[in-house]
mmCIF file of C-alpha atoms in Angstrom:
data_model
loop_
_atom_site.group_PDB
_atom_site.id
_atom_site.type_symbol
_atom_site.label_atom_id
_atom_site.label_comp_id
_atom_site.label_asym_id
_atom_site.label_seq_id
_atom_site.Cartn_x
_atom_site.Cartn_y
_atom_site.Cartn_z
ATOM 1 C CA MET A 131 -29.208 -10.437 20.326
ATOM 2 C CA ALA A 132 -27.316 -8.141 17.813
ATOM 3 C CA ARG A 133 -25.342 -10.139 15.147
ATOM 4 C CA LEU A 134 -21.347 -10.105 16.399
ATOM 5 C CA GLY A 135 -19.627 -7.263 14.720
ATOM 6 C CA SER A 136 -22.786 -5.834 13.692
ATOM 7 C CA TRP A 137 -21.201 -2.420 14.176
ATOM 8 C CA ILE A 138 -18.908 -2.809 11.173
ATOM 9 C CA GLU A 139 -20.457 -2.994 7.708
ATOM 10 C CA PRO A 140 -18.061 -3.788 4.857
ATOM 11 C CA PHE A 141 -18.488 -1.991 1.432
ATOM 12 C CA PRO A 142 -16.624 -2.573 -1.965
ATOM 13 C CA GLU A 143 -14.644 0.210 -1.227
ATOM 14 C CA GLY A 144 -13.594 -0.693 2.615
ATOM 15 C CA ILE A 145 -14.416 -1.148 5.821
ATOM 16 C CA TYR A 146 -16.933 1.324 7.690
ATOM 17 C CA VAL A 147 -16.979 1.272 11.500
ATOM 18 C CA LYS A 148 -20.518 2.768 12.210
ATOM 19 C CA PRO A 149 -19.755 4.277 16.182
ATOM 20 C CA ALA A 150 -16.410 5.679 14.707
ATOM 21 C CA ASP A 151 -17.827 6.936 11.854
ATOM 22 C CA ALA A 152 -14.433 6.226 10.049
ATOM 23 C CA TRP A 153 -12.941 3.627 7.395
ATOM 24 C CA VAL A 154 -10.544 1.060 7.315
ATOM 25 C CA ASP A 155 -8.183 1.114 4.343
ATOM 26 C CA PRO A 156 -11.053 2.904 2.161
ATOM 27 C CA SER A 157 -10.224 2.685 -1.716
ATOM 28 C CA GLN A 158 -12.115 6.160 -2.111
ATOM 29 C CA PRO A 159 -11.509 9.378 -0.285
ATOM 30 C CA LYS A 160 -13.233 9.539 3.057
ATOM 31 C CA ALA A 161 -13.712 11.918 5.735
ATOM 32 C CA LYS A 162 -11.907 9.951 8.400
ATOM 33 C CA ALA A 163 -9.628 6.979 7.478
ATOM 34 C CA LEU A 164 -7.573 4.282 9.662
ATOM 35 C CA VAL A 165 -4.688 3.215 7.629
ATOM 36 C CA THR A 166 -2.956 -0.077 8.349
ATOM 37 C CA HIS A 167 -0.106 0.502 5.922
ATOM 38 C CA GLY A 168 1.512 2.460 3.199
ATOM 39 C CA HIS A 169 0.753 0.508 0.136
ATOM 40 C CA ALA A 170 -1.210 2.195 -2.525
ATOM 41 C CA ASP A 171 -4.078 -0.407 -2.605
ATOM 42 C CA HIS A 172 -4.621 0.418 0.923
ATOM 43 C CA ALA A 173 -3.541 4.121 1.592
ATOM 44 C CA ARG A 174 -5.055 6.409 -0.700
ATOM 45 C CA GLY A 175 -4.787 10.126 -0.956
ATOM 46 C CA GLY A 176 -7.498 12.588 -0.822
ATOM 47 C CA HIS A 177 -8.794 11.640 2.636
ATOM 48 C CA GLY A 178 -9.925 13.851 5.799
ATOM 49 C CA ALA A 179 -8.379 12.757 8.934
ATOM 50 C CA VAL A 180 -5.544 9.874 8.778
ATOM 51 C CA TRP A 181 -4.756 7.604 11.550
ATOM 52 C CA ALA A 182 -2.031 5.332 10.946
ATOM 53 C CA THR A 183 1.638 5.120 12.516
ATOM 54 C CA PRO A 184 4.097 7.616 12.128
ATOM 55 C CA GLU A 185 5.813 5.720 9.539
ATOM 56 C CA THR A 186 2.734 5.229 7.718
ATOM 57 C CA LEU A 187 2.352 8.561 7.607
ATOM 58 C CA ALA A 188 5.875 9.504 6.967
ATOM 59 C CA ILE A 189 5.236 7.185 3.939
ATOM 60 C CA MET A 190 2.113 8.673 2.896
ATOM 61 C CA GLY A 191 3.589 12.066 2.599
ATOM 62 C CA VAL A 192 6.179 10.921 0.333
ATOM 63 C CA ARG A 193 3.586 9.518 -1.948
ATOM 64 C CA TYR A 194 0.546 11.966 -1.631
ATOM 65 C CA GLY A 195 1.926 15.379 -0.020
ATOM 66 C CA GLU A 196 0.617 16.893 3.054
ATOM 67 C CA GLN A 197 -2.701 15.389 4.881
ATOM 68 C CA GLN A 198 -4.390 15.799 8.352
ATOM 69 C CA GLU A 199 -2.108 13.263 9.906
ATOM 70 C CA ARG A 200 -3.089 11.522 13.236
ATOM 71 C CA PRO A 201 -0.320 9.676 14.271
ATOM 72 C CA VAL A 202 -0.682 6.349 16.459
ATOM 73 C CA VAL A 203 2.407 4.662 17.668
ATOM 74 C CA TYR A 204 1.937 0.919 18.739
ATOM 75 C CA GLY A 205 0.203 0.056 21.401
ATOM 76 C CA GLU A 206 -1.160 3.215 22.016
ATOM 77 C CA THR A 207 -4.970 3.526 22.525
ATOM 78 C CA ILE A 208 -7.059 6.307 21.338
ATOM 79 C CA ARG A 209 -10.614 7.234 20.881
ATOM 80 C CA VAL A 210 -12.598 7.574 17.751
ATOM 81 C CA GLY A 211 -15.941 8.395 18.041
ATOM 82 C CA GLU A 212 -17.374 5.609 20.270
ATOM 83 C CA VAL A 213 -14.606 3.298 19.322
ATOM 84 C CA GLU A 214 -11.265 2.660 21.302
ATOM 85 C CA VAL A 215 -8.535 1.931 18.843
ATOM 86 C CA SER A 216 -5.321 0.988 18.870
ATOM 87 C CA PHE A 217 -2.542 -0.166 16.320
ATOM 88 C CA VAL A 218 -0.189 -3.341 16.741
ATOM 89 C CA PRO A 219 2.506 -4.764 14.485
ATOM 90 C CA ALA A 220 1.583 -6.498 11.355
ATOM 91 C CA GLY A 221 5.201 -7.471 10.426
ATOM 92 C CA HIS A 222 4.304 -6.472 6.502
ATOM 93 C CA VAL A 223 6.396 -3.546 5.760
ATOM 94 C CA LEU A 224 7.858 -0.673 7.836
ATOM 95 C CA GLY A 225 5.176 0.772 9.731
ATOM 96 C CA SER A 226 2.518 -1.524 9.068
ATOM 97 C CA ALA A 227 -0.609 -2.365 11.502
ATOM 98 C CA GLN A 228 -3.134 -4.503 12.786
ATOM 99 C CA ILE A 229 -6.018 -2.206 13.563
ATOM 100 C CA VAL A 230 -7.854 -3.326 16.708
ATOM 101 C CA LEU A 231 -11.442 -2.098 17.405
ATOM 102 C CA GLU A 232 -13.285 -2.053 20.441
ATOM 103 C CA TYR A 233 -16.620 -1.368 21.152
ATOM 104 C CA LYS A 234 -19.295 -2.637 23.798
ATOM 105 C CA GLY A 235 -17.598 -5.656 24.979
ATOM 106 C CA GLU A 236 -16.454 -6.869 21.394
ATOM 107 C CA ARG A 237 -12.859 -6.735 19.809
ATOM 108 C CA VAL A 238 -12.354 -7.048 15.950
ATOM 109 C CA VAL A 239 -9.103 -6.883 14.741
ATOM 110 C CA VAL A 240 -8.312 -5.786 11.246
ATOM 111 C CA THR A 241 -4.833 -7.421 10.005
ATOM 112 C CA GLY A 242 -4.324 -5.349 6.741
ATOM 113 C CA ASP A 243 -1.586 -7.248 4.809
ATOM 114 C CA TYR A 244 0.813 -9.113 6.936
ATOM 115 C CA LYS A 245 3.504 -12.060 7.445
ATOM 116 C CA ARG A 246 5.098 -13.937 10.413
ATOM 117 C CA ARG A 247 8.387 -14.410 8.553
ATOM 118 C CA PRO A 248 11.366 -12.373 10.484
ATOM 119 C CA ASP A 249 12.162 -9.162 8.421
ATOM 120 C CA PRO A 250 14.985 -6.837 9.384
ATOM 121 C CA THR A 251 13.025 -3.836 8.195
ATOM 122 C CA CYS A 252 9.679 -3.731 10.284
ATOM 123 C CA GLU A 253 8.186 -4.939 13.515
ATOM 124 C CA PRO A 254 7.053 -8.569 13.826
ATOM 125 C CA PHE A 255 3.781 -9.734 13.686
ATOM 126 C CA VAL A 256 1.921 -9.810 17.078
ATOM 127 C CA VAL A 257 -0.859 -12.177 17.763
ATOM 128 C CA THR A 258 -3.841 -10.197 19.183
ATOM 129 C CA PRO A 259 -6.726 -12.386 20.341
ATOM 130 C CA CYS A 260 -10.305 -11.193 19.467
ATOM 131 C CA ASP A 261 -13.894 -11.998 18.680
ATOM 132 C CA VAL A 262 -13.581 -11.309 14.649
ATOM 133 C CA LEU A 263 -10.559 -11.823 12.822
ATOM 134 C CA ILE A 264 -10.414 -9.529 9.629
ATOM 135 C CA THR A 265 -8.051 -10.915 7.444
ATOM 136 C CA GLU A 266 -6.379 -11.168 4.025
ATOM 137 C CA ALA A 267 -6.085 -14.393 2.298
ATOM 138 C CA THR A 268 -3.568 -13.338 -0.827
ATOM 139 C CA PHE A 269 -1.644 -16.791 -0.702
ATOM 140 C CA GLY A 270 -4.597 -18.867 0.881
ATOM 141 C CA LEU A 271 -4.360 -21.965 -1.102
ATOM 142 C CA PRO A 272 -2.171 -24.859 0.569
ATOM 143 C CA VAL A 273 0.126 -24.535 -2.560
ATOM 144 C CA PHE A 274 1.686 -21.739 -1.361
ATOM 145 C CA VAL A 275 4.543 -22.630 0.942
ATOM 146 C CA HIS A 276 7.255 -19.641 1.265
ATOM 147 C CA PRO A 277 10.716 -20.831 1.438
ATOM 148 C CA ASP A 278 13.512 -19.770 3.951
ATOM 149 C CA THR A 279 14.115 -15.939 2.983
ATOM 150 C CA GLY A 280 17.656 -16.653 3.584
ATOM 151 C CA SER A 281 17.686 -19.614 1.133
ATOM 152 C CA GLU A 282 16.582 -17.612 -1.730
ATOM 153 C CA ILE A 283 19.035 -14.827 -1.148
ATOM 154 C CA ASP A 284 21.689 -17.183 -1.084
ATOM 155 C CA ARG A 285 20.747 -18.438 -4.584
ATOM 156 C CA LEU A 286 20.845 -14.836 -5.662
ATOM 157 C CA LEU A 287 24.210 -14.436 -4.484
ATOM 158 C CA HIS A 288 25.421 -17.754 -5.939
ATOM 159 C CA ARG A 289 24.070 -16.722 -9.484
ATOM 160 C CA LEU A 290 25.610 -13.404 -8.783
ATOM 161 C CA HIS A 291 28.817 -14.590 -8.388
ATOM 162 C CA ALA A 292 28.697 -17.231 -10.904
ATOM 163 C CA GLU A 293 28.211 -15.295 -13.735
ATOM 164 C CA PRO A 294 30.622 -12.357 -12.920
ATOM 165 C CA GLU A 295 30.127 -10.703 -16.336
ATOM 166 C CA ARG A 296 26.612 -10.191 -15.993
ATOM 167 C CA CYS A 297 24.515 -8.460 -13.432
ATOM 168 C CA VAL A 298 21.681 -9.209 -11.231
ATOM 169 C CA LEU A 299 18.420 -7.457 -12.249
ATOM 170 C CA VAL A 300 15.988 -7.914 -9.047
ATOM 171 C CA GLY A 301 12.337 -6.884 -9.643
ATOM 172 C CA ALA A 302 11.003 -5.793 -6.367
ATOM 173 C CA TYR A 303 7.969 -3.967 -5.327
ATOM 174 C CA ALA A 304 9.214 -0.047 -4.484
ATOM 175 C CA LEU A 305 7.514 -0.249 -0.936
ATOM 176 C CA GLY A 306 8.807 -2.972 1.625
ATOM 177 C CA LYS A 307 10.104 -5.684 -0.890
ATOM 178 C CA ALA A 308 13.090 -3.593 -2.292
ATOM 179 C CA GLN A 309 14.392 -2.219 1.086
ATOM 180 C CA ARG A 310 13.972 -5.978 2.631
ATOM 181 C CA VAL A 311 15.790 -7.709 -0.298
ATOM 182 C CA ILE A 312 18.513 -4.943 0.544
ATOM 183 C CA THR A 313 18.619 -5.439 4.133
ATOM 184 C CA GLU A 314 18.540 -9.548 3.511
ATOM 185 C CA LEU A 315 21.463 -9.423 1.329
ATOM 186 C CA ARG A 316 23.627 -7.035 3.858
ATOM 187 C CA GLY A 317 22.576 -9.906 6.486
ATOM 188 C CA ARG A 318 24.173 -12.369 4.070
ATOM 189 C CA GLY A 319 27.456 -10.549 4.117
ATOM 190 C CA HIS A 320 27.243 -8.696 0.718
ATOM 191 C CA GLU A 321 28.696 -5.391 1.331
ATOM 192 C CA ALA A 322 28.799 -4.248 -2.176
ATOM 193 C CA PRO A 323 27.159 -1.133 -3.629
ATOM 194 C CA ILE A 324 23.712 -2.254 -4.738
ATOM 195 C CA TYR A 325 22.200 0.099 -7.637
ATOM 196 C CA TYR A 326 18.712 1.304 -8.014
ATOM 197 C CA HIS A 327 16.133 2.032 -10.550
ATOM 198 C CA GLY A 328 15.465 6.035 -9.788
ATOM 199 C CA ALA A 329 11.965 5.006 -8.926
ATOM 200 C CA LEU A 330 13.259 3.467 -5.616
ATOM 201 C CA GLU A 331 15.337 6.664 -4.447
ATOM 202 C CA ARG A 332 12.582 8.490 -2.567
ATOM 203 C CA LEU A 333 11.374 5.598 -0.445
ATOM 204 C CA CYS A 334 14.973 3.862 -0.018
ATOM 205 C CA ARG A 335 16.407 7.507 1.407
ATOM 206 C CA LEU A 336 12.800 7.230 3.850
ATOM 207 C CA TYR A 337 13.641 3.774 5.393
ATOM 208 C CA GLU A 338 17.367 5.380 5.975
ATOM 209 C CA GLU A 339 15.615 8.479 7.589
ATOM 210 C CA LEU A 340 13.439 6.432 9.886
ATOM 211 C CA GLY A 341 16.081 4.206 11.071
ATOM 212 C CA VAL A 342 16.644 1.121 8.837
ATOM 213 C CA PRO A 343 20.093 1.147 7.415
ATOM 214 C CA LEU A 344 20.819 0.140 3.895
ATOM 215 C CA GLY A 345 24.235 0.087 3.091
ATOM 216 C CA GLU A 346 25.906 1.398 0.288
ATOM 217 C CA LEU A 347 23.502 2.634 -2.630
ATOM 218 C CA ARG A 348 24.016 4.069 -6.179
ATOM 219 C CA PRO A 349 21.742 4.745 -8.988
ATOM 220 C CA ALA A 350 21.908 2.735 -11.908
ATOM 221 C CA THR A 351 21.355 5.499 -14.377
ATOM 222 C CA GLY A 352 24.365 7.091 -15.402
ATOM 223 C CA ALA A 353 26.707 3.637 -14.290
ATOM 224 C CA THR A 354 28.560 2.506 -16.792
ATOM 225 C CA LYS A 355 28.246 -1.662 -18.236
ATOM 226 C CA ASP A 356 31.641 -2.276 -16.581
ATOM 227 C CA GLU A 357 30.740 -0.827 -13.273
ATOM 228 C CA LEU A 358 27.623 -2.904 -13.092
ATOM 229 C CA LYS A 359 29.206 -6.172 -14.114
ATOM 230 C CA GLY A 360 28.833 -8.583 -11.022
ATOM 231 C CA ARG A 361 26.704 -6.007 -9.350
ATOM 232 C CA ILE A 362 22.868 -6.299 -7.909
ATOM 233 C CA VAL A 363 20.561 -4.038 -9.402
ATOM 234 C CA ILE A 364 16.992 -3.308 -7.758
ATOM 235 C CA ALA A 365 14.160 -2.027 -9.982
ATOM 236 C CA PRO A 366 10.377 -2.148 -9.574
ATOM 237 C CA PRO A 367 9.099 -5.311 -11.536
ATOM 238 C CA GLY A 368 7.674 -3.134 -14.435
ATOM 239 C CA ALA A 369 11.244 -2.005 -15.399
ATOM 240 C CA LEU A 370 12.450 -5.489 -15.815
ATOM 241 C CA ASN A 371 11.624 -5.818 -19.688
ATOM 242 C CA ASP A 372 11.320 -2.123 -20.317
ATOM 243 C CA ARG A 373 14.110 0.162 -22.458
ATOM 244 C CA TRP A 374 15.578 1.314 -19.160
ATOM 245 C CA SER A 375 16.822 -2.359 -18.522
ATOM 246 C CA ARG A 376 18.781 -2.540 -21.823
ATOM 247 C CA ARG A 377 21.870 -0.374 -20.085
ATOM 248 C CA LEU A 378 22.658 -3.313 -18.237
ATOM 249 C CA PRO A 379 25.180 -5.857 -18.892
ATOM 250 C CA ASP A 380 23.019 -9.002 -19.862
ATOM 251 C CA PRO A 381 21.378 -8.904 -16.802
ATOM 252 C CA VAL A 382 19.947 -12.308 -14.845
ATOM 253 C CA THR A 383 16.603 -11.197 -14.561
ATOM 254 C CA ALA A 384 15.409 -12.034 -11.181
ATOM 255 C CA MET A 385 12.089 -11.302 -9.192
ATOM 256 C CA ALA A 386 11.230 -11.342 -5.535
ATOM 257 C CA SER A 387 7.685 -11.880 -4.841
ATOM 258 C CA GLY A 388 5.512 -14.638 -3.640
ATOM 259 C CA TRP A 389 4.018 -15.268 -6.797
ATOM 260 C CA MET A 390 7.521 -16.741 -8.370
ATOM 261 C CA ARG A 391 5.814 -19.896 -6.653
ATOM 262 C CA ILE A 392 3.793 -20.342 -9.637
ATOM 263 C CA ARG A 393 6.509 -21.177 -12.695
ATOM 264 C CA GLN A 394 3.794 -19.909 -15.012
ATOM 265 C CA ARG A 395 3.948 -16.736 -13.729
ATOM 266 C CA ALA A 396 7.897 -16.317 -13.743
ATOM 267 C CA ARG A 397 7.687 -17.552 -17.547
ATOM 268 C CA GLN A 398 5.479 -14.591 -18.460
ATOM 269 C CA ARG A 399 7.387 -12.169 -16.675
ATOM 270 C CA ASN A 400 10.861 -13.705 -18.479
ATOM 271 C CA VAL A 401 12.040 -14.235 -14.977
ATOM 272 C CA GLU A 402 15.417 -16.382 -14.937
ATOM 273 C CA LEU A 403 15.698 -16.435 -11.222
ATOM 274 C CA PRO A 404 12.500 -16.625 -9.389
ATOM 275 C CA LEU A 405 13.139 -15.920 -5.658
ATOM 276 C CA VAL A 406 10.182 -16.541 -3.528
ATOM 277 C CA ILE A 407 10.055 -13.827 -1.077
ATOM 278 C CA SER A 408 6.810 -12.680 0.054
ATOM 279 C CA ASP A 409 5.823 -10.091 2.364
ATOM 280 C CA HIS A 410 2.425 -12.026 2.889
ATOM 281 C CA CYS A 411 1.608 -15.078 4.672
ATOM 282 C CA ASP A 412 1.478 -18.343 3.304
ATOM 283 C CA TRP A 413 -1.125 -21.192 3.736
ATOM 284 C CA GLU A 414 0.657 -22.401 6.801
ATOM 285 C CA GLU A 415 1.189 -19.153 8.385
ATOM 286 C CA LEU A 416 -2.592 -18.242 7.625
ATOM 287 C CA THR A 417 -3.982 -21.082 9.108
ATOM 288 C CA ARG A 418 -1.650 -21.196 12.295
ATOM 289 C CA THR A 419 -2.583 -17.284 12.909
ATOM 290 C CA ILE A 420 -6.481 -17.951 12.876
ATOM 291 C CA ARG A 421 -5.624 -21.063 15.399
ATOM 292 C CA GLU A 422 -3.172 -18.731 17.581
ATOM 293 C CA VAL A 423 -5.858 -15.790 17.457
ATOM 294 C CA ALA A 424 -8.849 -18.004 18.304
ATOM 295 C CA PRO A 425 -11.675 -15.523 16.922
ATOM 296 C CA ARG A 426 -14.998 -16.566 17.280
ATOM 297 C CA GLU A 427 -15.419 -15.480 13.470
ATOM 298 C CA VAL A 428 -13.145 -14.909 10.475
ATOM 299 C CA TRP A 429 -13.805 -12.038 7.799
ATOM 300 C CA ILE A 430 -11.825 -12.541 4.829
ATOM 301 C CA THR A 431 -11.054 -9.026 2.903
ATOM 302 C CA HIS A 432 -9.302 -10.300 -0.149
ATOM 303 C CA GLY A 433 -7.055 -12.991 -2.161
ATOM 304 C CA ARG A 434 -8.153 -17.062 -2.268
ATOM 305 C CA GLU A 435 -10.935 -16.764 -0.082
ATOM 306 C CA ASP A 436 -12.838 -20.221 -1.305
ATOM 307 C CA ALA A 437 -9.957 -22.161 0.391
ATOM 308 C CA LEU A 438 -9.625 -20.645 3.535
ATOM 309 C CA MET A 439 -13.500 -20.351 3.855
ATOM 310 C CA HIS A 440 -13.440 -24.351 3.755
ATOM 311 C CA TRP A 441 -10.648 -24.509 6.067
ATOM 312 C CA CYS A 442 -12.416 -22.232 8.797
ATOM 313 C CA ALA A 443 -15.285 -24.778 8.185
ATOM 314 C CA LEU A 444 -13.799 -27.709 8.799
ATOM 315 C CA HIS A 445 -12.300 -26.061 12.191
ATOM 316 C CA GLN A 446 -15.862 -25.247 13.079
ATOM 317 C CA ILE A 447 -15.080 -21.697 12.956
ATOM 318 C CA LYS A 448 -18.147 -19.208 11.313
ATOM 319 C CA ALA A 449 -16.382 -17.308 8.241
ATOM 320 C CA ARG A 450 -17.530 -15.010 5.582
ATOM 321 C CA GLU A 451 -16.286 -13.287 2.654
ATOM 322 C CA LEU A 452 -16.382 -9.523 2.329
ATOM 323 C CA ASN A 453 -15.430 -9.061 -1.334
ATOM 324 C CA LEU A 454 -13.894 -6.129 -0.944
ATOM 325 C CA VAL A 455 -12.304 -4.176 -4.473
ATOM 326 C CA GLY A 456 -8.889 -2.633 -5.165
ATOM 327 C CA TYR A 457 -6.804 -4.902 -2.815
ATOM 328 C CA GLU A 458 -3.879 -6.918 -3.912
ATOM 329 C CA ASP A 459 -0.938 -6.334 -5.915
ATOM 330 C CA GLU A 460 0.276 -8.866 -8.384
ATOM 331 C CA ASP A 461 4.099 -8.136 -7.554
ATOM 332 C CA ASP A 462 4.329 -8.607 -3.803
#
């Protein structure tokens, strides 16, 4: 009897689906690519045909230019080679999808990156039962317990109002996290203009074009220090401590990331206000997802594999590490 999922072969550069002659999230250019979402560690340029959601293809277009697009909307089933393929929401960022692969009576779900928390910028994660769940484990340790997002946004606003002569400079990943922080702020009643680093402009504009309202945004470049007092400024994490930030009025340096749970990481980045806001599952959400999906096997692409492997063994679920290369962003 063939091994479960024997038609799928992991390589360091991605997951090869043999009867489709296609790759999932390959890190090197391939003739056929199935892409879960637009982050650069999963969506690369230079492929031949690219199957992804329309939103992910739009994001890739902004980043990489024209490509051979094969849009697949949520819930649609297509055929690639001998494999039936569908995309269901992953809840990670706008357009993110789990890729469902069905072949000869077996169903394999590749989650890509995902989260279970509500996010006003994207469709929520959909539990999809399967035989093999191929999952990430970015925060796959019991120490990772993400707090309520609203409480973290309230901490940000409290600090903003407590020191009106300063601004709050929030480091947030340019795709997904920045737009999520903005919409969460709007949801907590913050209607004032939010200023942004120039690196965020194209993606913020794209989000609005795709139907995600962000409210009034203004470029921080060119604004005076007086204009920026008492304001929130969003920037890529790499800009927090560079020369660009010196133009700001004594900024409270904040960063929105699941890694802010680790105090040493916050200190290393000179972060004064760590905000534990993640676009990945925490430990409880990872293990709950596995229980709800109820797969026969769990394959782990990247992250803290050992702890999740041990948890699966304790719950009598067969698991394996795939050791894929090039995934995971330190700032997400």
